[in-house]
């Protein structure tokens, strides 16, 4: 396992250019399987999860050409579908949760799709029922090999459109069903569809390929199936989760940072939610300017004076991927806040490491933590810790950058799964951080 060594307590300063959105890239890359024509994608982040999916696509037979930094060409005209039932695929696919989204496009185009039970973050149960229920509604037959933990769906006679109400507004589930439905016969409606910017981007890409989709940006999608799709060129949005991470870092380290070209219209309630902790943000064109919070920041209260409660919710609510960041930032706020992580029951289990660093946190249950801020009167203490998942990992890194002394973070491969060259970009704005393999 690789390790970061971080000398904390330094103010940072400079400009940050956010990477392409990880969650969008994983969907968009799977969509290249829908057509034999060439697809060009720009602003793909150079991170472990995305690179692993690109490798899987290559092994499946997709012709891949790197055009430049973050830019690729894909052509899926000669696929080796036997690879899907190979041991190699079972090993590779099981290590990446995003690989589940190759099933929808393969099912729609070829009438079959297979996937080993995917891995990813250890943040609680993340069921796949929404994906497969949707495929079954479209007419596919489901099979599951319990011994090998291997899923399959088959529709040798093709898919037929269907009205469906999703049990949950799953982002990856919506993406998967959508990619199958665009090539199904007839009309499909997906109610309670996820409507995150990632899904909106996928819909726009599919429309540019010839798909017929109404209701983009809403939770009711109507898809009129077409017989084939063509190539296109697509650009991935900046990563709103990374943008939120930089906001949290700036506040915790009292740093003056400008985040460039953030696509403000796709940030939703992220800026407003950080302002609830008292963090100042300025919109400068399409940039976010965060001044140095030399006097700290104070948690707001509700209108009736009660303690602030911040929770996650499906879009346009606050994304669960940033609650870990907010929790860390709250440890140095003036005031108290209740962080309520509704969607994943294990995502707050990293708070013991923050408590070891001196943070005042009460873990009420697996979903809720009360944070009593230090108001920078007491600096966090450096420690040695391990990154349990992507978002907890970046949160611990932010804590270490604000702490007194030198901290060590092991298992940083988890951070690399979602953040491109994080140590190099931090050093560029003045951070004291080194990587050891």
Short mmCIF file of C-alpha atoms in Angstrom, two decimals:
data_model
loop_
_atom_site.label_atom_id
_atom_site.label_comp_id
_atom_site.label_asym_id
_atom_site.label_seq_id
_atom_site.Cartn_x
_atom_site.Cartn_y
_atom_site.Cartn_z
CA UNK A 1 0.00 0.00 0.00
CA UNK A 2 1.19 3.50 -0.83
CA UNK A 3 1.35 6.19 1.86
CA UNK A 4 1.04 9.95 2.18
CA UNK A 5 3.11 11.86 4.70
CA UNK A 6 1.61 15.28 5.41
CA UNK A 7 3.10 18.17 7.36
CA UNK A 8 0.05 20.07 8.50
CA UNK A 9 -0.65 23.58 9.67
CA UNK A 10 0.32 25.48 6.50
CA UNK A 11 -1.82 28.01 4.68
CA UNK A 12 -2.16 27.33 0.96
CA UNK A 13 -2.74 29.73 -1.90
CA UNK A 14 -3.41 29.49 -5.62
CA UNK A 15 -5.68 28.30 -8.39
CA UNK A 16 -7.14 24.84 -8.84
CA UNK A 17 -8.54 23.42 -12.07
CA UNK A 18 -11.05 20.68 -11.21
CA UNK A 19 -10.77 17.31 -12.92
CA UNK A 20 -13.50 15.75 -15.01
CA UNK A 21 -16.37 14.22 -13.06
CA UNK A 22 -15.63 10.63 -12.02
CA UNK A 23 -19.26 9.56 -11.73
CA UNK A 24 -20.18 10.99 -15.13
CA UNK A 25 -17.12 9.49 -16.81
CA UNK A 26 -18.00 5.96 -15.62
CA UNK A 27 -21.46 6.25 -17.24
CA UNK A 28 -20.28 7.90 -20.44
CA UNK A 29 -17.54 5.32 -20.98
CA UNK A 30 -20.08 2.48 -20.77
CA UNK A 31 -22.25 4.25 -23.36
CA UNK A 32 -19.54 3.78 -26.03
CA UNK A 33 -20.71 0.15 -26.21
CA UNK A 34 -24.04 1.23 -27.74
CA UNK A 35 -22.70 1.88 -31.24
CA UNK A 36 -20.03 0.54 -33.62
CA UNK A 37 -19.22 4.14 -34.60
CA UNK A 38 -16.38 6.24 -33.19
CA UNK A 39 -17.04 8.24 -30.02
CA UNK A 40 -14.67 10.94 -28.77
CA UNK A 41 -14.74 11.93 -25.11
CA UNK A 42 -12.86 14.86 -23.58
CA UNK A 43 -12.00 15.82 -19.97
CA UNK A 44 -11.80 12.21 -18.73
CA UNK A 45 -10.12 12.20 -15.28
CA UNK A 46 -6.88 10.23 -14.92
CA UNK A 47 -7.92 8.26 -11.82
CA UNK A 48 -7.78 4.60 -10.83
CA UNK A 49 -11.49 3.74 -11.18
CA UNK A 50 -11.83 5.35 -14.61
CA UNK A 51 -8.58 3.86 -15.88
CA UNK A 52 -9.69 0.43 -14.70
CA UNK A 53 -12.96 0.75 -16.64
CA UNK A 54 -11.06 1.83 -19.77
CA UNK A 55 -8.89 -1.28 -19.36
CA UNK A 56 -11.99 -3.50 -19.11
CA UNK A 57 -13.42 -1.91 -22.26
CA UNK A 58 -10.14 -2.60 -24.05
CA UNK A 59 -10.21 -6.24 -22.98
CA UNK A 60 -13.79 -6.46 -24.28
CA UNK A 61 -12.50 -5.44 -27.69
CA UNK A 62 -13.18 -1.69 -27.76
CA UNK A 63 -10.59 0.07 -29.92
CA UNK A 64 -9.18 2.85 -27.76
CA UNK A 65 -6.91 5.69 -28.82
CA UNK A 66 -5.58 8.38 -26.50
CA UNK A 67 -5.83 11.73 -28.29
CA UNK A 68 -4.27 13.87 -25.57
CA UNK A 69 -4.57 14.59 -21.86
CA UNK A 70 -8.06 13.50 -20.84
CA UNK A 71 -9.16 12.90 -24.44
CA UNK A 72 -9.87 9.50 -25.97
CA UNK A 73 -11.43 7.92 -29.04
CA UNK A 74 -13.48 4.71 -28.68
CA UNK A 75 -14.84 2.34 -31.34
CA UNK A 76 -16.90 -0.70 -30.36
CA UNK A 77 -17.23 -2.36 -33.76
CA UNK A 78 -15.56 -5.71 -33.01
CA UNK A 79 -16.37 -6.76 -29.46
CA UNK A 80 -15.37 -10.08 -27.90
CA UNK A 81 -18.47 -10.97 -25.90
CA UNK A 82 -16.88 -14.25 -24.75
CA UNK A 83 -14.67 -12.13 -22.49
CA UNK A 84 -17.76 -11.39 -20.37
CA UNK A 85 -17.88 -15.00 -19.17
CA UNK A 86 -14.12 -15.37 -18.66
CA UNK A 87 -12.35 -15.62 -15.31
CA UNK A 88 -10.30 -12.55 -16.24
CA UNK A 89 -13.45 -10.46 -16.49
CA UNK A 90 -14.81 -11.91 -13.24
CA UNK A 91 -11.61 -10.80 -11.50
CA UNK A 92 -11.43 -7.35 -13.11
CA UNK A 93 -15.13 -6.47 -12.99
CA UNK A 94 -15.56 -7.45 -9.35
CA UNK A 95 -13.05 -4.79 -8.24
CA UNK A 96 -14.95 -1.86 -9.79
CA UNK A 97 -18.53 -0.96 -8.95
CA UNK A 98 -18.87 1.20 -12.05
CA UNK A 99 -18.48 -1.90 -14.22
CA UNK A 100 -22.16 -2.72 -13.53
CA UNK A 101 -23.09 -0.09 -16.12
CA UNK A 102 -21.73 -2.08 -19.06
CA UNK A 103 -24.70 -4.44 -18.67
CA UNK A 104 -27.39 -2.02 -19.93
CA UNK A 105 -25.72 -1.06 -23.22
CA UNK A 106 -24.68 -4.66 -23.96
CA UNK A 107 -28.19 -5.92 -23.21
CA UNK A 108 -29.75 -3.27 -25.44
CA UNK A 109 -27.38 -3.81 -28.35
CA UNK A 110 -26.58 -7.55 -28.19
CA UNK A 111 -29.40 -9.01 -26.07
CA UNK A 112 -27.16 -10.14 -23.23
CA UNK A 113 -25.00 -8.73 -20.47
CA UNK A 114 -23.03 -10.25 -17.61
CA UNK A 115 -21.27 -8.86 -14.56
CA UNK A 116 -19.57 -10.24 -11.45
CA UNK A 117 -20.82 -8.78 -8.21
CA UNK A 118 -19.00 -5.44 -8.25
CA UNK A 119 -16.82 -4.03 -5.50
CA UNK A 120 -16.04 -0.40 -4.67
CA UNK A 121 -16.26 1.53 -1.41
CA UNK A 122 -17.04 -0.31 1.82
CA UNK A 123 -19.75 2.12 2.88
CA UNK A 124 -22.62 -0.25 3.48
CA UNK A 125 -25.04 -2.27 1.37
CA UNK A 126 -25.44 -1.00 -2.18
CA UNK A 127 -28.06 -3.21 -3.78
CA UNK A 128 -28.35 -3.89 -7.49
CA UNK A 129 -32.08 -4.68 -7.43
CA UNK A 130 -33.02 -1.44 -9.23
CA UNK A 131 -30.77 -2.31 -12.18
CA UNK A 132 -32.02 -5.83 -12.67
CA UNK A 133 -35.69 -5.08 -11.95
CA UNK A 134 -35.54 -2.54 -14.74
CA UNK A 135 -33.96 -5.01 -17.16
CA UNK A 136 -36.62 -7.61 -16.28
CA UNK A 137 -39.35 -5.00 -16.90
CA UNK A 138 -37.87 -4.51 -20.38
CA UNK A 139 -38.23 -8.23 -21.04
CA UNK A 140 -34.84 -9.67 -20.05
CA UNK A 141 -34.44 -12.93 -18.18
CA UNK A 142 -32.28 -12.78 -15.05
CA UNK A 143 -29.88 -15.41 -13.77
CA UNK A 144 -27.48 -15.44 -10.83
CA UNK A 145 -24.69 -17.91 -10.09
CA UNK A 146 -24.50 -17.76 -6.30
CA UNK A 147 -21.25 -19.72 -6.04
CA UNK A 148 -19.39 -17.44 -8.44
CA UNK A 149 -21.41 -14.33 -7.45
CA UNK A 150 -22.05 -13.72 -11.16
CA UNK A 151 -25.10 -11.93 -12.62
CA UNK A 152 -26.53 -12.25 -16.10
CA UNK A 153 -29.44 -10.87 -18.13
CA UNK A 154 -30.48 -12.13 -21.54
CA UNK A 155 -33.06 -11.01 -24.09
CA UNK A 156 -32.47 -13.02 -27.30
CA UNK A 157 -35.67 -11.64 -28.83
CA UNK A 158 -34.85 -8.05 -27.96
CA UNK A 159 -36.21 -5.63 -25.35
CA UNK A 160 -39.64 -4.01 -25.32
CA UNK A 161 -40.46 -0.62 -23.82
CA UNK A 162 -42.28 -0.52 -20.50
CA UNK A 163 -43.64 1.98 -17.98
CA UNK A 164 -41.71 1.57 -14.75
CA UNK A 165 -41.54 3.16 -11.32
CA UNK A 166 -38.09 2.75 -9.77
CA UNK A 167 -37.97 1.64 -6.15
CA UNK A 168 -35.16 4.11 -5.53
CA UNK A 169 -33.75 7.02 -7.53
CA UNK A 170 -30.50 5.16 -8.16
CA UNK A 171 -28.03 7.09 -10.34
CA UNK A 172 -26.27 4.04 -11.75
CA UNK A 173 -29.56 2.13 -11.93
CA UNK A 174 -31.18 4.91 -13.94
CA UNK A 175 -28.14 5.12 -16.24
CA UNK A 176 -28.12 1.36 -16.83
CA UNK A 177 -31.84 1.08 -17.58
CA UNK A 178 -31.68 4.19 -19.78
CA UNK A 179 -28.85 2.74 -21.89
CA UNK A 180 -30.82 -0.47 -22.40
CA UNK A 181 -34.09 1.32 -23.16
CA UNK A 182 -32.75 3.57 -25.94
CA UNK A 183 -32.45 0.47 -28.17
CA UNK A 184 -35.65 -1.24 -26.97
CA UNK A 185 -38.72 -1.55 -29.18
CA UNK A 186 -41.42 0.97 -28.29
CA UNK A 187 -41.66 3.52 -25.50
CA UNK A 188 -40.17 3.30 -22.01
CA UNK A 189 -41.01 5.65 -19.16
CA UNK A 190 -38.83 5.75 -16.07
CA UNK A 191 -40.50 7.43 -13.09
CA UNK A 192 -38.49 8.26 -9.95
CA UNK A 193 -35.45 8.40 -12.22
CA UNK A 194 -32.30 9.97 -10.82
CA UNK A 195 -31.79 13.42 -12.35
CA UNK A 196 -28.24 14.31 -11.24
CA UNK A 197 -26.13 16.33 -13.72
CA UNK A 198 -24.35 13.03 -14.53
CA UNK A 199 -27.64 11.55 -15.78
CA UNK A 200 -28.46 14.76 -17.64
CA UNK A 201 -25.07 14.58 -19.36
CA UNK A 202 -25.62 10.93 -20.30
CA UNK A 203 -29.04 11.80 -21.75
CA UNK A 204 -27.56 14.65 -23.79
CA UNK A 205 -24.83 12.36 -25.11
CA UNK A 206 -27.36 9.67 -26.06
CA UNK A 207 -29.54 12.26 -27.84
CA UNK A 208 -26.50 13.42 -29.82
CA UNK A 209 -26.07 9.74 -30.82
CA UNK A 210 -29.65 9.60 -32.14
CA UNK A 211 -31.64 8.54 -29.07
CA UNK A 212 -35.07 10.04 -28.40
CA UNK A 213 -35.40 11.11 -24.77
CA UNK A 214 -37.88 13.54 -23.20
CA UNK A 215 -37.86 14.84 -19.63
CA UNK A 216 -34.11 15.38 -19.32
CA UNK A 217 -33.28 16.96 -15.92
CA UNK A 218 -36.58 15.69 -14.42
CA UNK A 219 -37.39 12.48 -12.55
CA UNK A 220 -39.69 11.27 -15.34
CA UNK A 221 -37.84 10.14 -18.47
CA UNK A 222 -39.62 9.08 -21.64
CA UNK A 223 -37.54 7.09 -24.11
CA UNK A 224 -38.69 6.24 -27.61
CA UNK A 225 -36.56 3.30 -28.72
CA UNK A 226 -34.49 3.52 -31.91
CA UNK A 227 -32.91 0.75 -33.99
CA UNK A 228 -29.35 2.05 -33.87
CA UNK A 229 -27.17 4.83 -32.53
CA UNK A 230 -24.29 6.70 -34.14
CA UNK A 231 -21.02 8.23 -32.93
CA UNK A 232 -20.59 11.59 -31.23
CA UNK A 233 -18.21 13.88 -29.37
CA UNK A 234 -18.80 14.55 -25.66
CA UNK A 235 -17.12 16.59 -22.92
CA UNK A 236 -17.31 15.54 -19.26
CA UNK A 237 -18.35 18.15 -16.68
CA UNK A 238 -15.96 19.28 -13.92
CA UNK A 239 -16.27 17.07 -10.84
CA UNK A 240 -18.62 18.72 -8.32
CA UNK A 241 -17.43 16.36 -5.57
CA UNK A 242 -13.84 17.43 -6.09
CA UNK A 243 -14.93 21.07 -6.18
CA UNK A 244 -16.63 20.61 -2.79
CA UNK A 245 -13.46 18.95 -1.49
CA UNK A 246 -11.38 21.99 -2.45
CA UNK A 247 -13.89 24.30 -0.75
CA UNK A 248 -13.58 22.27 2.46
CA UNK A 249 -9.77 22.23 2.22
CA UNK A 250 -9.62 26.02 1.79
CA UNK A 251 -11.79 26.63 4.87
CA UNK A 252 -9.97 24.14 7.13
CA UNK A 253 -6.51 25.44 6.24
CA UNK A 254 -7.55 29.13 6.19
CA UNK A 255 -6.32 29.29 2.60
CA UNK A 256 -7.13 31.66 -0.25
CA UNK A 257 -8.04 29.47 -3.22
CA UNK A 258 -9.74 30.03 -6.56
CA UNK A 259 -11.39 27.02 -8.20
CA UNK A 260 -11.55 27.61 -11.93
CA UNK A 261 -14.36 26.84 -14.40
CA UNK A 262 -16.63 24.97 -11.99
CA UNK A 263 -19.83 24.96 -14.11
CA UNK A 264 -21.85 26.80 -11.46
CA UNK A 265 -25.19 25.83 -12.98
CA UNK A 266 -24.43 22.17 -12.22
CA UNK A 267 -23.38 22.59 -8.56
CA UNK A 268 -26.92 22.60 -7.17
CA UNK A 269 -27.08 23.24 -3.42
CA UNK A 270 -23.37 22.56 -2.80
CA UNK A 271 -22.35 26.25 -2.39
CA UNK A 272 -25.42 27.00 -0.23
CA UNK A 273 -24.72 24.01 2.03
CA UNK A 274 -21.13 25.07 2.67
CA UNK A 275 -22.42 28.55 3.51
CA UNK A 276 -24.51 26.94 6.28
CA UNK A 277 -21.20 26.25 8.03
CA UNK A 278 -20.26 29.91 7.65
CA UNK A 279 -17.86 29.43 4.73
CA UNK A 280 -17.59 32.42 2.43
CA UNK A 281 -17.78 31.76 -1.31
CA UNK A 282 -17.70 34.27 -4.12
CA UNK A 283 -18.87 33.63 -7.68
CA UNK A 284 -16.41 35.22 -10.09
CA UNK A 285 -17.57 34.42 -13.61
CA UNK A 286 -17.57 30.63 -13.65
CA UNK A 287 -14.97 30.44 -10.85
CA UNK A 288 -15.35 30.01 -7.08
CA UNK A 289 -13.16 32.27 -4.94
CA UNK A 290 -12.69 31.24 -1.30
CA UNK A 291 -10.97 33.92 0.82
CA UNK A 292 -8.67 32.98 3.69
CA UNK A 293 -10.94 32.40 6.71
CA UNK A 294 -8.51 34.01 9.16
CA UNK A 295 -11.34 34.72 11.62
CA UNK A 296 -12.84 31.24 11.26
CA UNK A 297 -16.41 30.45 10.27
CA UNK A 298 -19.63 30.12 12.24
CA UNK A 299 -22.38 27.53 11.78
CA UNK A 300 -25.75 29.04 11.00
CA UNK A 301 -28.86 28.00 12.91
CA UNK A 302 -32.37 27.36 11.65
CA UNK A 303 -34.90 30.22 11.66
CA UNK A 304 -36.27 29.09 15.02
CA UNK A 305 -32.77 29.03 16.53
CA UNK A 306 -32.43 25.24 16.64
CA UNK A 307 -29.16 23.40 15.92
CA UNK A 308 -28.22 23.09 12.24
CA UNK A 309 -28.89 19.67 10.71
CA UNK A 310 -27.30 18.83 7.36
CA UNK A 311 -28.33 15.66 5.56
CA UNK A 312 -27.98 14.07 2.14
CA UNK A 313 -30.75 13.44 -0.38
CA UNK A 314 -31.16 12.49 -4.05
CA UNK A 315 -30.56 15.36 -6.48
CA UNK A 316 -31.36 18.20 -6.28
CA UNK A 317 -30.66 17.54 -2.60
CA UNK A 318 -27.15 17.52 -1.14
CA UNK A 319 -24.91 14.74 -2.45
CA UNK A 320 -23.88 12.07 0.11
CA UNK A 321 -20.35 12.11 -1.33
CA UNK A 322 -19.66 15.47 0.35
CA UNK A 323 -21.03 14.81 3.84
CA UNK A 324 -17.66 13.45 4.98
CA UNK A 325 -16.03 16.71 3.86
CA UNK A 326 -18.64 18.81 5.69
CA UNK A 327 -18.14 16.79 8.85
CA UNK A 328 -14.39 17.44 8.86
CA UNK A 329 -14.88 21.15 8.13
CA UNK A 330 -17.37 21.38 11.01
CA UNK A 331 -14.70 20.24 13.50
CA UNK A 332 -13.17 23.75 13.40
CA UNK A 333 -16.37 25.79 13.08
CA UNK A 334 -17.91 28.02 15.74
CA UNK A 335 -20.98 26.15 16.90
CA UNK A 336 -22.42 22.67 16.52
CA UNK A 337 -24.04 20.75 13.69
CA UNK A 338 -25.74 17.38 13.28
CA UNK A 339 -24.54 15.49 10.19
CA UNK A 340 -27.15 12.96 9.05
CA UNK A 341 -25.92 10.43 6.46
CA UNK A 342 -29.16 8.79 5.34
CA UNK A 343 -28.09 6.74 2.36
CA UNK A 344 -25.13 4.59 3.53
CA UNK A 345 -24.85 3.07 6.97
CA UNK A 346 -21.05 2.80 7.18
CA UNK A 347 -19.89 6.10 5.74
CA UNK A 348 -19.42 7.82 9.10
CA UNK A 349 -17.27 5.06 10.57
CA UNK A 350 -14.07 7.06 9.92
CA UNK A 351 -14.91 9.59 12.66
CA UNK A 352 -12.93 7.60 15.25
CA UNK A 353 -9.79 8.73 13.43
CA UNK A 354 -10.88 12.38 13.73
CA UNK A 355 -11.63 11.86 17.44
CA UNK A 356 -8.07 10.51 17.82
CA UNK A 357 -6.89 13.79 16.30
CA UNK A 358 -8.80 15.74 18.97
CA UNK A 359 -12.08 16.47 17.18
CA UNK A 360 -15.24 16.72 19.31
CA UNK A 361 -17.66 14.34 17.62
CA UNK A 362 -20.45 12.22 19.06
CA UNK A 363 -21.34 9.30 16.79
CA UNK A 364 -25.01 8.95 17.64
CA UNK A 365 -25.59 5.85 15.46
CA UNK A 366 -24.32 4.58 12.07
CA UNK A 367 -26.13 7.43 10.28
CA UNK A 368 -25.74 10.48 12.55
CA UNK A 369 -22.86 12.39 14.11
CA UNK A 370 -22.95 15.57 16.20
CA UNK A 371 -19.91 17.80 15.71
CA UNK A 372 -18.94 20.44 18.28
CA UNK A 373 -16.55 22.83 16.55
CA UNK A 374 -13.23 23.97 18.02
CA UNK A 375 -13.36 27.44 16.40
CA UNK A 376 -9.61 26.93 15.75
CA UNK A 377 -8.98 27.37 19.49
CA UNK A 378 -7.56 23.85 19.53
CA UNK A 379 -5.71 22.51 16.49
CA UNK A 380 -6.18 18.89 15.43
CA UNK A 381 -3.20 16.67 16.27
CA UNK A 382 -1.26 14.72 13.67
CA UNK A 383 -1.68 10.96 13.69
CA UNK A 384 -1.27 7.79 11.62
CA UNK A 385 -4.38 6.44 9.91
CA UNK A 386 -5.66 4.47 6.93
CA UNK A 387 -8.10 5.53 4.20
CA UNK A 388 -11.24 3.30 4.28
CA UNK A 389 -12.89 4.73 1.13
CA UNK A 390 -12.52 7.58 -1.38
CA UNK A 391 -14.48 10.28 0.44
CA UNK A 392 -13.34 9.41 3.95
CA UNK A 393 -9.79 9.33 2.56
CA UNK A 394 -9.92 12.86 1.18
CA UNK A 395 -11.60 14.04 4.40
CA UNK A 396 -8.76 12.60 6.48
CA UNK A 397 -6.27 14.22 4.12
CA UNK A 398 -7.93 17.61 4.69
CA UNK A 399 -7.82 17.02 8.45
CA UNK A 400 -4.12 16.14 8.22
CA UNK A 401 -3.34 19.29 6.20
CA UNK A 402 -4.91 21.40 8.96
CA UNK A 403 -3.38 19.47 11.87
CA UNK A 404 -0.36 20.27 14.01
CA UNK A 405 2.56 18.01 13.17
CA UNK A 406 3.16 15.32 10.57
CA UNK A 407 0.46 12.77 9.77
CA UNK A 408 0.67 9.52 7.84
CA UNK A 409 -2.18 8.12 5.74
CA UNK A 410 -1.95 4.53 4.47
CA UNK A 411 -4.01 2.84 1.74
CA UNK A 412 -4.05 6.02 -0.34
CA UNK A 413 -5.00 3.94 -3.38
CA UNK A 414 -8.55 4.61 -2.17
CA UNK A 415 -7.99 8.36 -2.63
CA UNK A 416 -6.38 7.77 -6.04
CA UNK A 417 -9.59 6.05 -7.15
CA UNK A 418 -11.35 9.42 -7.21
CA UNK A 419 -8.76 12.22 -7.21
CA UNK A 420 -6.28 12.88 -10.00
CA UNK A 421 -2.67 13.60 -8.93
CA UNK A 422 -3.96 14.95 -5.62
CA UNK A 423 -0.53 15.26 -4.00
CA UNK A 424 1.02 17.02 -7.01
CA UNK A 425 -1.83 19.51 -7.20
CA UNK A 426 -1.65 20.16 -3.46
CA UNK A 427 2.11 20.78 -3.61
CA UNK A 428 1.49 23.29 -6.42
CA UNK A 429 -0.48 25.50 -3.98
CA UNK A 430 1.97 25.11 -1.09
CA UNK A 431 1.06 21.89 0.73
CA UNK A 432 3.78 19.81 2.40
CA UNK A 433 2.86 16.32 1.22
CA UNK A 434 4.92 13.39 0.00
CA UNK A 435 3.96 10.02 -1.48
CA UNK A 436 5.79 6.81 -0.57
CA UNK A 437 5.15 3.53 -2.44
#
